[in-house]
Short mmCIF file of C-alpha atoms in Angstrom, two decimals:
data_model
loop_
_atom_site.label_atom_id
_atom_site.label_comp_id
_atom_site.label_asym_id
_atom_site.label_seq_id
_atom_site.Cartn_x
_atom_site.Cartn_y
_atom_site.Cartn_z
CA MET A 1 37.19 -0.93 -41.78
CA LYS A 2 36.18 1.34 -38.90
CA ILE A 3 34.52 -0.37 -35.90
CA LEU A 4 32.93 0.92 -32.70
CA PHE A 5 32.97 -1.59 -29.84
CA VAL A 6 30.31 -0.98 -27.15
CA ALA A 7 30.75 -2.73 -23.78
CA ARG A 8 28.22 -2.16 -21.00
CA THR A 9 30.70 -3.48 -18.40
CA TYR A 10 34.47 -3.26 -18.55
CA PRO A 11 37.57 -3.31 -16.32
CA PRO A 12 38.56 -2.28 -13.72
CA PHE A 13 35.55 -4.41 -12.70
CA VAL A 14 36.43 -8.10 -12.62
CA GLY A 15 34.40 -10.90 -14.17
CA GLY A 16 34.04 -13.10 -17.21
CA MET A 17 32.15 -10.48 -19.22
CA GLU A 18 34.70 -7.78 -18.39
CA LYS A 19 37.63 -10.02 -19.30
CA PHE A 20 36.01 -10.95 -22.60
CA ALA A 21 35.41 -7.27 -23.40
CA SER A 22 38.99 -6.30 -22.61
CA ASP A 23 40.49 -9.21 -24.57
CA PHE A 24 38.17 -8.65 -27.52
CA TYR A 25 39.02 -4.96 -27.78
CA HIS A 26 42.78 -5.30 -27.40
CA HIS A 27 43.12 -8.19 -29.85
CA LEU A 28 40.80 -6.67 -32.44
CA GLN A 29 42.90 -3.50 -32.20
CA GLU A 30 45.83 -5.52 -33.52
CA VAL A 31 44.05 -6.37 -36.77
CA THR A 32 41.78 -3.41 -37.55
CA ASP A 33 40.72 0.13 -36.58
CA VAL A 34 38.56 0.01 -33.42
CA ASP A 35 37.15 2.67 -31.10
CA ILE A 36 35.60 1.74 -27.76
CA LEU A 37 32.63 3.03 -25.79
CA ALA A 38 32.70 1.29 -22.42
CA ASN A 39 31.15 1.45 -18.97
CA HIS A 40 33.98 1.44 -16.40
CA HIS A 41 31.65 1.86 -13.38
CA GLY A 42 29.93 -1.51 -13.10
CA LYS A 43 26.27 -2.47 -12.88
CA ARG A 44 25.35 0.49 -10.66
CA ARG A 45 25.87 2.82 -13.65
CA ILE A 46 24.22 0.69 -16.34
CA ILE A 47 21.20 3.01 -16.75
CA GLN A 48 23.43 6.09 -17.09
CA PHE A 49 25.60 4.24 -19.57
CA PHE A 50 22.55 3.24 -21.64
CA PHE A 51 21.68 6.90 -22.18
CA LYS A 52 25.31 7.83 -22.74
CA ALA A 53 25.51 5.17 -25.45
CA LEU A 54 22.17 6.30 -26.88
CA PHE A 55 23.28 9.89 -27.45
CA HIS A 56 26.76 8.84 -28.61
CA LEU A 57 25.24 6.57 -31.25
CA ILE A 58 22.75 9.20 -32.43
CA TRP A 59 25.62 11.59 -33.19
CA ASN A 60 28.35 9.16 -34.22
CA ALA A 61 26.92 5.88 -35.57
CA HIS A 62 27.27 7.07 -39.17
CA LYS A 63 31.04 7.42 -38.75
CA TYR A 64 31.52 3.66 -38.47
CA ASP A 65 31.28 0.74 -40.87
CA LEU A 66 30.22 -1.57 -38.06
CA ILE A 67 29.13 -1.36 -34.42
CA HIS A 68 29.68 -4.41 -32.21
CA PHE A 69 27.98 -4.90 -28.83
CA ASN A 70 29.79 -6.96 -26.20
CA ASP A 71 26.54 -8.65 -25.21
CA ALA A 72 22.81 -8.51 -25.90
CA VAL A 73 21.70 -6.23 -23.06
CA LEU A 74 22.00 -3.04 -25.12
CA SER A 75 20.20 -4.49 -28.14
CA PRO A 76 17.24 -2.03 -27.78
CA LEU A 77 19.68 0.57 -29.15
CA ILE A 78 19.70 -1.14 -32.56
CA PRO A 79 16.53 0.62 -33.86
CA ILE A 80 18.13 3.96 -32.96
CA ILE A 81 21.19 3.08 -35.01
CA ARG A 82 18.92 2.11 -37.90
CA LEU A 83 17.23 5.54 -37.78
CA VAL A 84 20.42 7.56 -38.01
CA SER A 85 22.75 5.44 -40.14
CA LYS A 86 23.23 2.46 -42.42
CA THR A 87 25.96 1.08 -40.17
CA LYS A 88 26.01 -2.69 -39.71
CA VAL A 89 25.33 -3.94 -36.15
CA THR A 90 26.68 -7.14 -34.63
CA MET A 91 26.87 -8.58 -31.12
CA THR A 92 28.27 -11.41 -29.06
CA VAL A 93 25.76 -13.43 -27.02
CA HIS A 94 27.22 -15.21 -24.00
CA GLY A 95 24.41 -17.12 -22.30
CA LEU A 96 22.77 -15.32 -19.42
CA ASP A 97 22.10 -12.34 -21.69
CA ILE A 98 19.73 -14.55 -23.72
CA VAL A 99 18.13 -16.72 -20.98
CA PHE A 100 17.67 -14.13 -18.18
CA GLU A 101 14.04 -13.98 -17.03
CA ARG A 102 13.69 -11.31 -14.33
CA PHE A 103 12.26 -7.79 -14.69
CA GLY A 104 10.54 -8.59 -17.97
CA TYR A 105 13.89 -9.07 -19.69
CA GLN A 106 12.53 -11.60 -22.20
CA TYR A 107 9.95 -9.06 -23.39
CA LEU A 108 11.94 -5.82 -23.11
CA ILE A 109 15.38 -6.87 -24.38
CA VAL A 110 15.44 -10.22 -26.18
CA PRO A 111 13.09 -9.27 -29.09
CA PHE A 112 15.61 -6.67 -30.27
CA ILE A 113 18.46 -9.17 -30.65
CA LYS A 114 17.11 -10.46 -33.95
CA TYR A 115 17.49 -7.00 -35.52
CA ALA A 116 21.28 -7.22 -35.44
CA ASP A 117 22.89 -8.00 -38.80
CA ARG A 118 24.96 -10.79 -37.28
CA ILE A 119 24.90 -12.49 -33.86
CA PHE A 120 27.84 -14.47 -32.49
CA PRO A 121 26.87 -16.99 -29.76
CA VAL A 122 29.89 -18.24 -27.81
CA SER A 123 28.71 -21.86 -27.91
CA GLU A 124 26.32 -24.20 -29.71
CA TYR A 125 24.16 -24.21 -26.59
CA THR A 126 23.86 -20.42 -26.66
CA LYS A 127 23.02 -20.62 -30.36
CA GLN A 128 20.15 -22.98 -29.58
CA GLN A 129 18.86 -20.56 -26.95
CA CYS A 130 18.87 -17.81 -29.60
CA LEU A 131 16.98 -20.01 -32.06
CA MET A 132 14.38 -20.85 -29.42
CA ARG A 133 13.69 -17.13 -29.04
CA GLY A 134 13.16 -16.46 -32.72
CA VAL A 135 16.59 -15.29 -33.84
CA PRO A 136 16.96 -16.24 -37.54
CA GLU A 137 19.53 -19.00 -38.01
CA ASN A 138 21.11 -17.28 -41.01
CA LYS A 139 22.22 -14.46 -38.70
CA LEU A 140 23.96 -16.77 -36.21
CA ARG A 141 27.66 -17.70 -36.28
CA VAL A 142 29.20 -19.53 -33.32
CA ILE A 143 32.57 -18.12 -32.24
CA PRO A 144 33.88 -19.48 -28.90
CA ASN A 145 35.53 -17.47 -26.17
CA GLY A 146 39.27 -17.02 -26.47
CA LEU A 147 42.27 -17.06 -24.16
CA ASP A 148 45.55 -15.17 -24.42
CA PHE A 149 47.96 -18.06 -24.03
CA ASP A 150 51.00 -15.79 -24.31
CA LYS A 151 50.03 -13.96 -21.10
CA ILE A 152 49.66 -17.00 -18.85
CA VAL A 153 51.23 -16.29 -15.44
CA THR A 154 53.26 -19.12 -13.91
CA CYS A 155 54.52 -19.57 -10.36
CA THR A 156 58.10 -20.32 -9.44
CA GLU A 157 58.89 -23.22 -7.12
CA ASP A 158 59.48 -20.71 -4.32
CA GLN A 159 56.09 -19.08 -4.89
CA ILE A 160 54.38 -22.46 -4.88
CA ALA A 161 56.18 -23.44 -1.67
CA GLN A 162 55.19 -20.14 -0.06
CA PHE A 163 51.58 -20.60 -1.16
CA LEU A 164 51.45 -24.16 0.19
CA SER A 165 52.92 -22.95 3.47
CA LYS A 166 50.21 -20.30 3.67
CA LEU A 167 47.52 -22.94 3.06
CA ASN A 168 48.97 -25.16 5.78
CA ILE A 169 47.26 -28.19 4.25
CA PRO A 170 49.02 -31.60 4.10
CA LEU A 171 48.96 -32.35 0.34
CA GLU A 172 51.78 -34.87 0.13
CA ASN A 173 50.67 -38.16 -1.47
CA LYS A 174 47.24 -36.65 -2.17
CA HIS A 175 45.21 -36.31 -5.36
CA ILE A 176 44.28 -32.63 -5.56
CA LEU A 177 40.94 -31.69 -7.09
CA LEU A 178 40.29 -28.01 -7.81
CA SER A 179 37.29 -25.82 -8.58
CA LEU A 180 37.54 -22.09 -9.12
CA GLY A 181 34.84 -19.52 -9.71
CA ARG A 182 31.74 -17.87 -8.29
CA LEU A 183 30.06 -19.87 -5.54
CA ILE A 184 26.53 -20.06 -6.92
CA ASN A 185 24.15 -23.00 -7.04
CA ARG A 186 24.53 -23.88 -10.72
CA LYS A 187 28.27 -24.42 -10.29
CA GLY A 188 27.42 -27.61 -8.40
CA HIS A 189 29.98 -27.39 -5.58
CA GLY A 190 27.48 -28.34 -2.89
CA TRP A 191 26.05 -31.19 -4.94
CA PHE A 192 29.55 -32.56 -5.65
CA ILE A 193 30.60 -32.44 -2.01
CA GLU A 194 27.48 -34.24 -0.83
CA ASN A 195 27.20 -36.84 -3.59
CA VAL A 196 30.73 -37.44 -4.82
CA MET A 197 33.46 -36.12 -2.56
CA GLN A 198 32.51 -38.01 0.57
CA ASN A 199 32.51 -41.25 -1.48
CA LEU A 200 35.97 -40.77 -2.97
CA PRO A 201 39.02 -42.44 -1.39
CA GLU A 202 40.57 -40.65 1.58
CA ASN A 203 43.61 -39.49 -0.40
CA TYR A 204 41.51 -37.12 -2.54
CA ILE A 205 41.55 -33.46 -1.46
CA TYR A 206 39.11 -30.88 -2.90
CA LEU A 207 40.16 -27.21 -2.99
CA ILE A 208 37.43 -24.64 -3.78
CA ALA A 209 38.63 -21.15 -4.69
CA GLY A 210 36.24 -18.24 -5.08
CA ASP A 211 33.50 -16.38 -3.29
CA GLY A 212 29.77 -15.92 -3.69
CA ARG A 213 26.36 -16.20 -2.11
CA GLU A 214 26.66 -19.98 -1.57
CA TYR A 215 29.87 -19.73 0.49
CA ASP A 216 28.24 -20.20 3.90
CA SER A 217 25.91 -23.01 2.82
CA ILE A 218 28.80 -24.93 1.21
CA GLN A 219 30.92 -24.47 4.33
CA GLN A 220 28.04 -25.70 6.49
CA LYS A 221 27.66 -28.79 4.29
CA ILE A 222 31.37 -29.56 4.71
CA THR A 223 31.00 -29.25 8.48
CA ASP A 224 27.88 -31.40 8.60
CA LEU A 225 29.54 -34.17 6.59
CA GLN A 226 32.66 -33.96 8.78
CA ILE A 227 35.06 -33.74 5.82
CA SER A 228 36.68 -30.39 6.58
CA ASP A 229 40.10 -32.10 6.42
CA ARG A 230 39.42 -33.08 2.78
CA VAL A 231 37.38 -30.17 1.40
CA ILE A 232 38.94 -26.73 1.89
CA MET A 233 37.31 -23.41 1.04
CA LEU A 234 39.97 -20.90 -0.01
CA GLY A 235 37.77 -17.87 -0.66
CA PHE A 236 39.01 -15.18 -3.03
CA VAL A 237 42.47 -15.84 -4.49
CA SER A 238 44.83 -13.50 -6.34
CA GLU A 239 45.98 -14.09 -9.92
CA ILE A 240 49.33 -15.48 -8.77
CA GLU A 241 47.59 -17.74 -6.21
CA LYS A 242 45.24 -18.95 -8.94
CA ALA A 243 48.26 -19.83 -11.07
CA CYS A 244 49.78 -21.77 -8.18
CA LEU A 245 46.55 -23.71 -7.74
CA PHE A 246 46.42 -24.63 -11.42
CA GLN A 247 50.03 -25.85 -11.19
CA ILE A 248 49.65 -28.00 -8.09
CA ALA A 249 46.24 -29.54 -8.86
CA ASP A 250 45.78 -32.93 -10.51
CA LEU A 251 42.27 -32.36 -11.89
CA PHE A 252 40.04 -29.36 -12.47
CA LEU A 253 36.35 -29.89 -11.71
CA MET A 254 33.28 -28.15 -13.09
CA PRO A 255 30.37 -30.24 -11.74
CA ASN A 256 27.63 -27.85 -12.85
CA ILE A 257 23.95 -28.64 -12.37
CA TYR A 258 21.02 -27.34 -14.39
CA GLU A 259 19.31 -24.27 -12.99
CA GLU A 260 16.54 -22.64 -14.97
CA ASN A 261 17.35 -19.20 -16.38
CA ASP A 262 20.97 -19.21 -15.13
CA GLN A 263 22.98 -21.45 -17.39
CA GLU A 264 26.66 -21.69 -18.32
CA GLY A 265 27.23 -20.05 -21.69
CA PHE A 266 30.76 -21.39 -22.18
CA GLY A 267 33.24 -22.03 -19.34
CA ILE A 268 36.37 -19.96 -19.92
CA VAL A 269 37.95 -21.26 -16.70
CA LEU A 270 38.28 -24.67 -18.39
CA LEU A 271 40.58 -23.06 -20.95
CA GLU A 272 42.53 -21.34 -18.18
CA ALA A 273 43.04 -24.65 -16.39
CA GLY A 274 44.09 -26.35 -19.61
CA SER A 275 46.65 -23.65 -20.36
CA TYR A 276 48.55 -25.05 -17.35
CA GLU A 277 48.25 -28.60 -18.72
CA LEU A 278 45.58 -29.23 -16.09
CA PRO A 279 42.91 -31.65 -17.39
CA SER A 280 39.23 -31.13 -16.58
CA ILE A 281 36.20 -33.16 -15.63
CA ALA A 282 32.99 -31.28 -16.25
CA ALA A 283 29.26 -31.81 -16.42
CA ASN A 284 28.07 -32.49 -19.95
CA ILE A 285 25.59 -29.63 -20.11
CA GLU A 286 25.07 -26.25 -21.76
CA GLY A 287 28.03 -24.28 -23.13
CA ILE A 288 30.52 -26.32 -21.12
CA ARG A 289 30.48 -28.86 -23.94
CA ASP A 290 32.22 -26.35 -26.22
CA ALA A 291 35.09 -25.73 -23.77
CA VAL A 292 36.16 -29.38 -23.33
CA ILE A 293 37.69 -31.41 -26.16
CA GLU A 294 36.56 -34.86 -25.08
CA GLY A 295 39.37 -37.30 -24.41
CA VAL A 296 42.05 -34.70 -25.15
CA THR A 297 41.67 -31.82 -22.69
CA GLY A 298 39.32 -33.60 -20.30
CA HIS A 299 36.13 -35.61 -19.95
CA LEU A 300 32.47 -34.64 -19.97
CA VAL A 301 30.33 -36.52 -17.45
CA GLU A 302 26.58 -36.89 -17.21
CA GLU A 303 25.11 -34.18 -14.97
CA LYS A 304 24.23 -35.26 -11.43
CA ASN A 305 25.62 -38.77 -11.94
CA PRO A 306 27.73 -39.45 -8.82
CA GLN A 307 29.02 -42.84 -9.96
CA ALA A 308 30.10 -41.46 -13.33
CA PHE A 309 32.05 -38.68 -11.61
CA ILE A 310 33.67 -41.13 -9.18
CA GLU A 311 34.67 -43.54 -11.97
CA THR A 312 36.05 -40.76 -14.18
CA ILE A 313 38.04 -39.16 -11.34
CA THR A 314 39.53 -42.38 -10.00
CA HIS A 315 40.37 -43.82 -13.46
CA PHE A 316 41.53 -40.66 -15.21
CA ASP A 317 43.67 -41.44 -18.27
CA ILE A 318 44.47 -38.26 -20.22
CA ASP A 319 48.01 -37.28 -21.26
CA ARG A 320 48.59 -33.77 -19.89
CA GLY A 321 51.36 -33.00 -22.35
CA GLN A 322 49.06 -32.17 -25.27
CA ILE A 323 46.38 -30.14 -23.50
CA ALA A 324 47.76 -26.60 -23.71
CA GLN A 325 48.81 -26.80 -27.37
CA THR A 326 45.49 -28.34 -28.40
CA LEU A 327 43.57 -25.55 -26.68
CA ARG A 328 45.87 -22.92 -28.18
CA ASP A 329 45.13 -24.30 -31.66
CA HIS A 330 41.39 -23.87 -31.07
CA TYR A 331 40.93 -20.94 -28.69
CA ASP A 332 43.91 -18.58 -28.86
CA TRP A 333 42.68 -14.97 -29.05
CA GLN A 334 44.73 -14.38 -32.18
CA ILE A 335 42.61 -17.02 -33.92
CA ILE A 336 39.34 -15.82 -32.38
CA SER A 337 39.92 -12.15 -33.27
CA LYS A 338 40.82 -13.10 -36.84
CA THR A 339 37.59 -15.12 -37.06
CA TYR A 340 35.57 -12.10 -35.93
CA LEU A 341 37.35 -9.88 -38.43
CA ASP A 342 36.65 -12.34 -41.27
CA GLU A 343 32.96 -12.38 -40.33
CA PHE A 344 32.84 -8.58 -40.19
CA SER A 345 34.50 -8.34 -43.61
CA GLN A 346 32.07 -10.82 -45.17
CA LEU A 347 29.12 -8.92 -43.70
CA LEU A 348 30.31 -5.58 -45.05
CA GLN A 349 31.08 -7.03 -48.48
CA ALA A 350 27.61 -8.58 -48.66
#
């Protein structure tokens, strides 16, 4: 089997889509023959990359048994592939690449998705969004995001002590809550601070790692509520600092709120937290549902229900010892890549 993997965004740029692309390519390489055509220059070069991919596919599509797109944005290239070859075309759909509304996206891009031979939504929620837009159900196969559990970075006691010293935050005898990711409205940080955090007991500390357009408004909310001693914005953190946070925290929080046309397709950070035996409490919406194994790796809580969050946080009862192995059994990239390969093989045989 000869596969061409096309990724419109790829490292060295950092983000969930880039990490998925890198992990997908490297793990699929271990089980089959894969070439890659990737954009290493970020969103500012997406138009140039579209035309680069266009001409590459015109001349080379026929050399491959299957072409797989990392997301749905390049789906208008499918008719070109059909004109020049009989190569099968598949794609992963993550979430935003199906629900995005701006710039006529729903009219210019989404209609082409259905022309792929097989579409792999990363969650049941994303699958439903595909169905709502006319993608035939017989073309859809849900395959979740994966995590490379063998490459988890851990901090030594000295590194943790150094990190805590740098934070200069009194955490002794405290319950440490952690959120990590882009600071955007749908992540729910501001809502959680205003409706839940200020009503938790005084020995609960909330650490928020990450940056984004909501940073200043969240910081202002903390100041206005006079809880700056209990809610600490950490800004951007390195990979080793992120590992330290996962190791010192007691609970990982993902209190997302619904925002039209900008939903959570999966929630890979919940797997990352769980790989450190860190249990999660997350809003029971969208693709997040597929990243939490209820009662085993964490709890799902009704969106925007302050009392439910407070009760779940203060009466948390999950055994941390089974979290990492349970997630490994479901989401390890070795399993996910094999699942993709099996689907590709079945498609080609059909």
